Amino acid sequence: MDLLKQVMEQPLDPDYAVLARRGEGSSRHRVLLAVVLVALGALLAVAVLQNTRTAGARATERSELIDRIQDQSARQDQLRTELENRQEEVRRLRESILGTKEDKDLQVELDRLDLLAATVPVKGPGIVVTVDDSPGDTSKGRVMDVDLQQLVNGLWQSGAEAIAINGHRLSARSAIRGAGSAITVNYRSLSRPYRVEAIGDPNTLQSRYIETAGGIWWSSLAQNYGMRHDIAAASELNLPADAGVGLRHARKGS
Amino acid sequence: MIPILGLVLGIVLGIVLEPGLPQFLQPYLPIAIVAALDALFGALRAYLEGTFTDRVFIVSFFSNVLIAALIVFIGDQIGVGSQLSTGVVVVLGIRIFTNAAAIRRALLHA
């Protein structure tokens, strides 16, 4: 605190008072004084000029970077679509090659695994849970990634067999993350409202979900913050496949 | 008179000649300016209080600029450059404001 006190109470160099008391004249070094002042003025002018000159360059750089980011995002989407197409092709070729009885069993097994691993589209009955931010108070009534995580947890707990959020299928490697003010699933940003589709037993899925921790969490959010939490049954849901990121280190175990 | 003329002459020369600073000194220019402004305001206040000596102004100008630039330079080397720069700017800013308040009081009362 001493430093702050000293800075605030003694802003003037105490040497001024000391030398004044000693009675030294104030114009002993006129030339040097003039030189220093010219240097100060020049320094100021140079700094201001540089700042205004580079402002334009910085703005251009920024917009260029933004363009590059958008280009790369578009390319990423393109690559993802291509990946999905190739995987579909691989599956078709596989089916056409496998012909004998053994192969048929293999095919059935592969189909089952594909379904579980979320690499093929699925359809079936289930429920659709639509959630959204509260219409009024947006600071406390925003849907966060934890809220979606709780919701999805509750659905898995109540026996859901496949879940998709806004058309993005959840697989074993899907993460629901918050990035800035957006929520991302499978590294893709979601936009409101969030539509969570779950395939499962239509008779029990809804009632079991409401009693899970996720269902209770969302009931209290809807009650206390006015956030939207609508549950509707659906007779046929079509969930897309998840192109996935593949496995690099995990190998078949024993 | 000389100080004002000197300052104006310096600004005009800076705009007209546009001297270039060596590349490695560029990041320290803003801090040097703030330090120089602090010395300038101190000199102005001393002048209004009647205790101005050009020797003290010259010494404080150079020492302020050098020390401020040195602190930020060392901060850059150890990795806290922006934080130290903020600290220096805060302290110098407080001094400039306090001196400016005293100048205002001296000018408007006298």
CSV table of C-alpha atoms in Angstrom, one decimal:
chain,number,residue,atom,x,y,z
A,1,MET,CA,0.0,0.0,0.0
A,2,ASP,CA,3.0,2.3,0.5
A,3,LEU,CA,3.7,2.3,-3.2
A,4,LEU,CA,0.2,3.3,-4.1
A,5,LYS,CA,0.2,6.0,-1.4
A,6,GLN,CA,3.5,7.3,-2.7
A,7,VAL,CA,2.4,7.3,-6.3
A,8,MET,CA,-0.8,9.2,-5.4
A,9,GLU,CA,0.6,11.7,-2.9
A,10,GLN,CA,4.0,12.4,-4.5
A,11,PRO,CA,3.4,12.6,-8.2
A,12,LEU,CA,5.8,15.5,-8.6
A,13,ASP,CA,9.5,14.7,-8.6
A,14,PRO,CA,10.7,15.9,-5.2
A,15,ASP,CA,14.0,17.1,-6.8
A,16,TYR,CA,12.1,20.1,-8.2
A,17,ALA,CA,11.5,21.4,-4.7
A,18,VAL,CA,15.0,20.5,-3.5
A,19,LEU,CA,16.8,22.4,-6.3
A,20,ALA,CA,14.4,25.3,-6.1
A,21,ARG,CA,15.3,25.6,-2.4
A,22,ARG,CA,18.9,25.5,-3.2
A,23,GLY,CA,18.3,28.4,-5.5
A,24,GLU,CA,19.7,27.1,-8.8
A,25,GLY,CA,18.7,29.1,-11.8
A,26,SER,CA,16.1,27.6,-14.1
A,27,SER,CA,17.8,28.3,-17.4
A,28,ARG,CA,21.2,26.7,-17.1
A,29,HIS,CA,20.6,24.2,-19.8
A,30,ARG,CA,18.3,26.0,-22.3
A,31,VAL,CA,19.7,24.3,-25.4
A,32,LEU,CA,19.4,20.8,-24.0
A,33,LEU,CA,15.9,21.6,-22.8
A,34,ALA,CA,15.0,22.7,-26.3
A,35,VAL,CA,16.5,19.5,-27.8
A,36,VAL,CA,14.6,17.3,-25.4
A,37,LEU,CA,11.3,19.0,-26.1
A,38,VAL,CA,11.8,18.6,-29.9
A,39,ALA,CA,12.6,14.9,-29.4
A,40,LEU,CA,9.5,14.5,-27.3
A,41,GLY,CA,7.3,16.2,-29.9
A,42,ALA,CA,8.8,14.1,-32.6
A,43,LEU,CA,8.3,10.9,-30.6
A,44,LEU,CA,4.6,11.8,-30.1
A,45,ALA,CA,4.1,12.5,-33.8
A,46,VAL,CA,5.8,9.3,-34.9
A,47,ALA,CA,3.8,7.2,-32.5
A,48,VAL,CA,0.4,8.7,-33.5
A,49,LEU,CA,1.3,8.5,-37.2
A,50,GLN,CA,2.3,4.8,-36.9
A,51,ASN,CA,-0.8,3.9,-35.0
A,52,THR,CA,-3.1,5.5,-37.6
A,53,ARG,CA,-1.2,4.0,-40.5
A,54,THR,CA,-1.3,0.4,-39.1
A,55,ALA,CA,-4.9,0.5,-38.1
A,56,GLY,CA,-6.0,0.0,-41.7
A,57,ALA,CA,-3.5,-2.9,-42.2
A,58,ARG,CA,-4.7,-4.6,-39.0
A,59,ALA,CA,-8.3,-4.4,-40.1
A,60,THR,CA,-7.5,-6.0,-43.4
A,61,GLU,CA,-5.5,-8.7,-41.7
A,62,ARG,CA,-8.4,-9.4,-39.4
A,63,SER,CA,-11.0,-9.7,-42.2
A,64,GLU,CA,-8.6,-11.9,-44.2
A,65,LEU,CA,-8.2,-14.2,-41.2
A,66,ILE,CA,-12.0,-14.4,-40.8
A,67,ASP,CA,-12.3,-15.3,-44.5
A,68,ARG,CA,-9.7,-18.1,-44.1
A,69,ILE,CA,-11.5,-19.5,-41.1
A,70,GLN,CA,-14.8,-19.6,-43.0
A,71,ASP,CA,-13.1,-21.2,-46.0
A,72,GLN,CA,-11.6,-23.9,-43.8
A,73,SER,CA,-14.9,-24.6,-42.1
A,74,ALA,CA,-16.6,-25.0,-45.4
A,75,ARG,CA,-13.9,-27.4,-46.5
A,76,GLN,CA,-14.3,-29.4,-43.3
A,77,ASP,CA,-18.0,-29.8,-44.0
A,78,GLN,CA,-17.2,-30.9,-47.5
A,79,LEU,CA,-14.7,-33.5,-46.3
A,80,ARG,CA,-17.2,-34.8,-43.8
A,81,THR,CA,-19.9,-35.3,-46.4
A,82,GLU,CA,-17.3,-37.0,-48.6
A,83,LEU,CA,-16.4,-39.3,-45.7
A,84,GLU,CA,-20.0,-40.3,-45.2
A,85,ASN,CA,-20.4,-41.0,-48.8
A,86,ARG,CA,-17.3,-43.2,-48.9
A,87,GLN,CA,-18.4,-45.1,-45.8
A,88,GLU,CA,-21.8,-45.8,-47.4
A,89,GLU,CA,-20.0,-47.0,-50.5
A,90,VAL,CA,-17.8,-49.3,-48.4
A,91,ARG,CA,-20.8,-50.8,-46.8
A,92,ARG,CA,-22.5,-51.5,-50.1
A,93,LEU,CA,-19.4,-53.1,-51.5
A,94,ARG,CA,-19.1,-55.2,-48.4
A,95,GLU,CA,-22.7,-56.4,-48.7
A,96,SER,CA,-22.3,-57.3,-52.4
A,97,ILE,CA,-19.1,-59.3,-51.7
A,98,LEU,CA,-20.3,-61.4,-48.8
A,99,GLY,CA,-22.4,-64.2,-50.4
A,100,THR,CA,-22.0,-67.6,-48.5
A,101,LYS,CA,-23.8,-68.6,-45.3
A,102,GLU,CA,-20.8,-67.8,-43.1
A,103,ASP,CA,-20.6,-64.5,-44.8
A,104,LYS,CA,-24.3,-63.9,-44.2
A,105,ASP,CA,-23.7,-64.4,-40.5
A,106,LEU,CA,-20.8,-62.1,-40.6
A,107,GLN,CA,-23.0,-59.6,-42.4
A,108,VAL,CA,-25.7,-59.8,-39.7
A,109,GLU,CA,-23.0,-59.3,-37.0
A,110,LEU,CA,-21.6,-56.3,-38.9
A,111,ASP,CA,-25.1,-54.8,-39.2
A,112,ARG,CA,-25.6,-55.2,-35.5
A,113,LEU,CA,-22.3,-53.6,-34.7
A,114,ASP,CA,-22.9,-50.8,-37.2
A,115,LEU,CA,-26.1,-50.0,-35.4
A,116,LEU,CA,-24.5,-50.0,-32.0
A,117,ALA,CA,-21.5,-47.9,-33.2
A,118,ALA,CA,-23.8,-45.4,-34.8
A,119,THR,CA,-22.2,-45.7,-38.2
A,120,VAL,CA,-25.5,-46.4,-40.0
A,121,PRO,CA,-28.7,-44.4,-40.0
A,122,VAL,CA,-31.4,-45.9,-37.7
A,123,LYS,CA,-35.1,-45.5,-37.4
A,124,GLY,CA,-37.7,-46.5,-34.8
A,125,PRO,CA,-40.2,-45.1,-32.4
A,126,GLY,CA,-39.2,-42.8,-29.5
A,127,ILE,CA,-39.6,-39.4,-28.1
A,128,VAL,CA,-38.4,-35.9,-29.1
A,129,VAL,CA,-37.3,-33.5,-26.3
A,130,THR,CA,-37.1,-29.8,-27.5
A,131,VAL,CA,-35.3,-27.4,-25.2
A,132,ASP,CA,-34.5,-23.7,-25.6
A,133,ASP,CA,-33.4,-20.7,-23.7
A,134,SER,CA,-35.9,-18.8,-21.6
A,135,PRO,CA,-37.5,-16.1,-23.7
A,136,GLY,CA,-37.0,-13.3,-21.2
A,137,ASP,CA,-33.9,-13.5,-19.0
A,138,THR,CA,-31.1,-14.6,-21.2
A,139,SER,CA,-28.2,-14.4,-18.8
A,140,LYS,CA,-29.5,-17.1,-16.4
A,141,GLY,CA,-31.9,-18.8,-18.7
A,142,ARG,CA,-29.4,-20.0,-21.4
A,143,VAL,CA,-29.0,-23.7,-22.2
A,144,MET,CA,-25.5,-24.8,-21.4
A,145,ASP,CA,-23.5,-27.9,-22.4
A,146,VAL,CA,-24.1,-29.4,-18.9
A,147,ASP,CA,-27.8,-29.1,-19.4
A,148,LEU,CA,-27.7,-31.0,-22.6
A,149,GLN,CA,-25.3,-33.5,-21.0
A,150,GLN,CA,-27.8,-34.1,-18.2
A,151,LEU,CA,-30.7,-34.5,-20.7
A,152,VAL,CA,-28.8,-37.0,-22.8
A,153,ASN,CA,-27.7,-38.9,-19.7
A,154,GLY,CA,-31.3,-39.1,-18.5
A,155,LEU,CA,-32.3,-40.5,-21.9
A,156,TRP,CA,-29.6,-43.2,-21.9
A,157,GLN,CA,-30.6,-44.1,-18.4
A,158,SER,CA,-34.3,-44.6,-19.4
A,159,GLY,CA,-33.4,-47.0,-22.1
A,160,ALA,CA,-32.8,-44.9,-25.3
A,161,GLU,CA,-31.0,-46.9,-28.0
A,162,ALA,CA,-30.0,-44.0,-30.3
A,163,ILE,CA,-29.9,-40.3,-29.7
A,164,ALA,CA,-29.4,-37.4,-32.0
A,165,ILE,CA,-29.2,-33.6,-31.2
A,166,ASN,CA,-30.3,-31.3,-34.0
A,167,GLY,CA,-29.6,-34.1,-36.5
A,168,HIS,CA,-26.2,-34.9,-35.1
A,169,ARG,CA,-26.1,-38.5,-34.0
A,170,LEU,CA,-24.4,-39.3,-30.7
A,171,SER,CA,-21.8,-42.1,-30.8
A,172,ALA,CA,-19.3,-43.6,-28.4
A,173,ARG,CA,-16.9,-40.8,-29.2
A,174,SER,CA,-19.3,-37.8,-29.2
A,175,ALA,CA,-18.7,-35.0,-26.9
A,176,ILE,CA,-21.2,-32.3,-25.9
A,177,ARG,CA,-19.1,-29.2,-25.3
A,178,GLY,CA,-19.6,-25.6,-24.8
A,179,ALA,CA,-17.3,-23.4,-26.9
A,180,GLY,CA,-17.8,-19.7,-26.2
A,181,SER,CA,-21.5,-19.1,-26.3
A,182,ALA,CA,-22.3,-22.0,-28.5
A,183,ILE,CA,-22.8,-25.7,-27.8
A,184,THR,CA,-21.0,-28.1,-30.1
A,185,VAL,CA,-21.7,-31.8,-30.7
A,186,ASN,CA,-19.2,-33.8,-32.7
A,187,TYR,CA,-17.3,-30.5,-33.1
A,188,ARG,CA,-20.2,-28.9,-34.9
A,189,SER,CA,-22.0,-25.9,-33.4
A,190,LEU,CA,-25.7,-26.2,-32.7
A,191,SER,CA,-28.2,-23.4,-33.1
A,192,ARG,CA,-31.3,-23.0,-30.9
A,193,PRO,CA,-33.7,-24.5,-30.3
A,194,TYR,CA,-32.2,-27.9,-29.5
A,195,ARG,CA,-34.1,-30.9,-30.7
A,196,VAL,CA,-33.1,-34.1,-29.0
A,197,GLU,CA,-34.5,-37.2,-30.6
A,198,ALA,CA,-34.2,-40.6,-28.8
A,199,ILE,CA,-35.3,-44.0,-30.2
A,200,GLY,CA,-36.6,-46.4,-27.6
A,201,ASP,CA,-39.6,-48.1,-26.1
A,202,PRO,CA,-42.3,-45.4,-26.6
A,203,ASN,CA,-44.4,-46.7,-23.7
A,204,THR,CA,-41.8,-46.3,-21.0
A,205,LEU,CA,-39.1,-43.9,-22.4
A,206,GLN,CA,-41.0,-40.8,-21.5
A,207,SER,CA,-42.1,-41.8,-18.0
A,208,ARG,CA,-38.7,-43.2,-17.1
A,209,TYR,CA,-36.9,-40.1,-18.4
A,210,ILE,CA,-39.0,-37.7,-16.3
A,211,GLU,CA,-37.9,-39.6,-13.1
A,212,THR,CA,-34.2,-39.6,-14.0
A,213,ALA,CA,-31.7,-37.0,-12.6
A,214,GLY,CA,-31.7,-35.4,-16.1
A,215,GLY,CA,-35.5,-35.2,-16.2
A,216,ILE,CA,-35.6,-33.7,-12.7
A,217,TRP,CA,-32.8,-31.2,-13.6
A,218,TRP,CA,-34.7,-30.0,-16.6
A,219,SER,CA,-38.1,-29.8,-14.8
A,220,SER,CA,-36.5,-27.5,-12.2
A,221,LEU,CA,-34.9,-25.4,-15.0
A,222,ALA,CA,-38.2,-25.0,-16.7
A,223,GLN,CA,-39.9,-24.1,-13.4
A,224,ASN,CA,-37.3,-21.7,-12.0
A,225,TYR,CA,-35.9,-20.1,-15.1
A,226,GLY,CA,-38.8,-20.5,-17.6
A,227,MET,CA,-36.6,-22.5,-20.1
A,228,ARG,CA,-38.4,-24.5,-22.7
A,229,HIS,CA,-38.6,-28.2,-22.1
A,230,ASP,CA,-41.2,-30.0,-24.3
A,231,ILE,CA,-41.5,-33.7,-24.6
A,232,ALA,CA,-43.4,-35.3,-27.4
A,233,ALA,CA,-43.8,-38.9,-28.5
A,234,ALA,CA,-42.9,-39.9,-32.1
A,235,SER,CA,-44.0,-43.0,-33.9
A,236,GLU,CA,-41.1,-43.0,-36.3
A,237,LEU,CA,-37.8,-41.2,-36.0
A,238,ASN,CA,-35.0,-41.3,-38.5
A,239,LEU,CA,-31.6,-40.6,-37.1
A,240,PRO,CA,-28.6,-40.1,-39.4
A,241,ALA,CA,-25.3,-41.9,-39.1
A,242,ASP,CA,-22.3,-40.4,-37.4
A,243,ALA,CA,-19.4,-40.3,-39.8
A,244,GLY,CA,-17.1,-40.6,-36.8
A,245,VAL,CA,-13.4,-39.9,-36.3
A,246,GLY,CA,-12.1,-43.5,-36.4
A,247,LEU,CA,-9.8,-45.3,-34.0
A,248,ARG,CA,-6.1,-44.8,-33.9
A,249,HIS,CA,-4.8,-46.3,-30.7
A,250,ALA,CA,-7.5,-48.7,-29.6
A,251,ARG,CA,-7.0,-52.2,-30.9
A,252,LYS,CA,-9.0,-55.4,-30.5
A,253,GLY,CA,-8.6,-56.7,-26.9
A,254,SER,CA,-8.4,-60.1,-25.5
B,1,MET,CA,8.0,30.2,-24.6
B,2,ILE,CA,10.9,28.0,-25.5
B,3,PRO,CA,9.2,24.8,-24.2
B,4,ILE,CA,6.0,25.4,-26.2
B,5,LEU,CA,7.9,26.3,-29.4
B,6,GLY,CA,10.2,23.3,-28.9
B,7,LEU,CA,7.2,20.9,-28.5
B,8,VAL,CA,5.4,22.3,-31.5
B,9,LEU,CA,8.6,22.2,-33.6
B,10,GLY,CA,9.1,18.6,-32.6
B,11,ILE,CA,5.6,17.6,-33.6
B,12,VAL,CA,5.9,19.3,-36.9
B,13,LEU,CA,9.3,17.7,-37.6
B,14,GLY,CA,7.9,14.3,-36.6
B,15,ILE,CA,5.0,14.7,-39.1
B,16,VAL,CA,7.1,16.1,-41.9
B,17,LEU,CA,10.2,14.0,-41.6
B,18,GLU,CA,8.6,10.8,-40.3
B,19,PRO,CA,11.8,9.4,-38.7
B,20,GLY,CA,11.7,5.6,-38.6
B,21,LEU,CA,12.5,3.9,-35.3
B,22,PRO,CA,14.6,0.7,-35.5
B,23,GLN,CA,12.4,-2.4,-35.6
B,24,PHE,CA,13.4,-3.8,-32.2
B,25,LEU,CA,12.4,-0.6,-30.4
B,26,GLN,CA,8.9,-0.4,-32.0
B,27,PRO,CA,7.0,-2.3,-29.2
B,28,TYR,CA,8.4,0.1,-26.5
B,29,LEU,CA,7.3,3.3,-28.2
B,30,PRO,CA,3.9,3.6,-26.5
B,31,ILE,CA,5.3,3.0,-23.1
B,32,ALA,CA,8.1,5.5,-23.7
B,33,ILE,CA,5.5,8.1,-24.8
B,34,VAL,CA,3.5,7.6,-21.6
B,35,ALA,CA,6.7,7.9,-19.5
B,36,ALA,CA,7.7,11.1,-21.4
B,37,LEU,CA,4.2,12.5,-20.8
B,38,ASP,CA,4.6,11.9,-17.1
B,39,ALA,CA,7.8,13.8,-17.1
B,40,LEU,CA,6.2,16.6,-19.1
B,41,PHE,CA,3.2,17.0,-16.8
B,42,GLY,CA,5.6,17.0,-13.8
B,43,ALA,CA,7.6,19.8,-15.4
B,44,LEU,CA,4.4,21.7,-16.2
B,45,ARG,CA,3.3,21.5,-12.6
B,46,ALA,CA,6.7,22.5,-11.2
B,47,TYR,CA,6.7,25.4,-13.6
B,48,LEU,CA,3.3,26.6,-12.3
B,49,GLU,CA,4.4,26.2,-8.7
B,50,GLY,CA,7.6,28.1,-9.4
B,51,THR,CA,10.0,25.3,-8.7
B,52,PHE,CA,10.9,24.4,-12.3
B,53,THR,CA,14.6,23.6,-13.2
B,54,ASP,CA,15.3,22.3,-16.6
B,55,ARG,CA,18.0,20.0,-15.3
B,56,VAL,CA,15.5,18.0,-13.2
B,57,PHE,CA,13.1,17.8,-16.2
B,58,ILE,CA,15.8,16.6,-18.6
B,59,VAL,CA,17.0,13.9,-16.1
B,60,SER,CA,13.5,12.8,-15.2
B,61,PHE,CA,12.5,12.6,-18.9
B,62,PHE,CA,15.4,10.3,-19.8
B,63,SER,CA,15.3,8.2,-16.7
B,64,ASN,CA,11.5,7.7,-17.0
B,65,VAL,CA,11.7,6.7,-20.6
B,66,LEU,CA,14.6,4.4,-20.1
B,67,ILE,CA,13.3,2.7,-16.9
B,68,ALA,CA,9.8,2.2,-18.3
B,69,ALA,CA,11.2,0.6,-21.5
B,70,LEU,CA,13.6,-1.5,-19.5
B,71,ILE,CA,10.9,-2.8,-17.2
B,72,VAL,CA,8.7,-3.8,-20.2
B,73,PHE,CA,11.7,-5.3,-22.0
B,74,ILE,CA,12.7,-7.5,-19.0
B,75,GLY,CA,9.0,-8.4,-18.6
B,76,ASP,CA,9.0,-9.6,-22.2
B,77,GLN,CA,12.0,-11.7,-21.6
B,78,ILE,CA,10.4,-13.5,-18.6
B,79,GLY,CA,7.0,-13.7,-20.2
B,80,VAL,CA,4.9,-11.2,-18.3
B,81,GLY,CA,5.5,-8.3,-20.7
B,82,SER,CA,1.9,-7.3,-21.1
B,83,GLN,CA,1.1,-7.5,-17.4
B,84,LEU,CA,4.2,-5.4,-16.5
B,85,SER,CA,3.3,-3.0,-19.3
B,86,THR,CA,-0.2,-2.6,-17.8
B,87,GLY,CA,1.3,-2.0,-14.4
B,88,VAL,CA,3.7,0.7,-15.7
B,89,VAL,CA,0.9,2.4,-17.6
B,90,VAL,CA,-1.4,2.3,-14.5
B,91,VAL,CA,1.2,3.9,-12.3
B,92,LEU,CA,2.3,6.6,-14.8
B,93,GLY,CA,-1.4,7.3,-15.6
B,94,ILE,CA,-2.1,7.9,-11.9
B,95,ARG,CA,0.8,10.3,-11.7
B,96,ILE,CA,-0.2,12.1,-14.8
B,97,PHE,CA,-3.8,12.5,-13.6
B,98,THR,CA,-2.7,13.8,-10.2
B,99,ASN,CA,-0.3,16.3,-11.8
B,100,ALA,CA,-2.9,17.4,-14.2
B,101,ALA,CA,-5.4,18.0,-11.4
B,102,ALA,CA,-2.8,20.2,-9.6
B,103,ILE,CA,-2.1,22.0,-12.9
B,104,ARG,CA,-5.8,22.6,-13.3
B,105,ARG,CA,-6.1,24.0,-9.8
B,106,ALA,CA,-3.1,26.3,-10.3
B,107,LEU,CA,-4.3,27.6,-13.6
B,108,LEU,CA,-7.9,28.2,-12.6
B,109,HIS,CA,-7.2,29.7,-9.2
B,110,ALA,CA,-4.3,32.0,-10.2
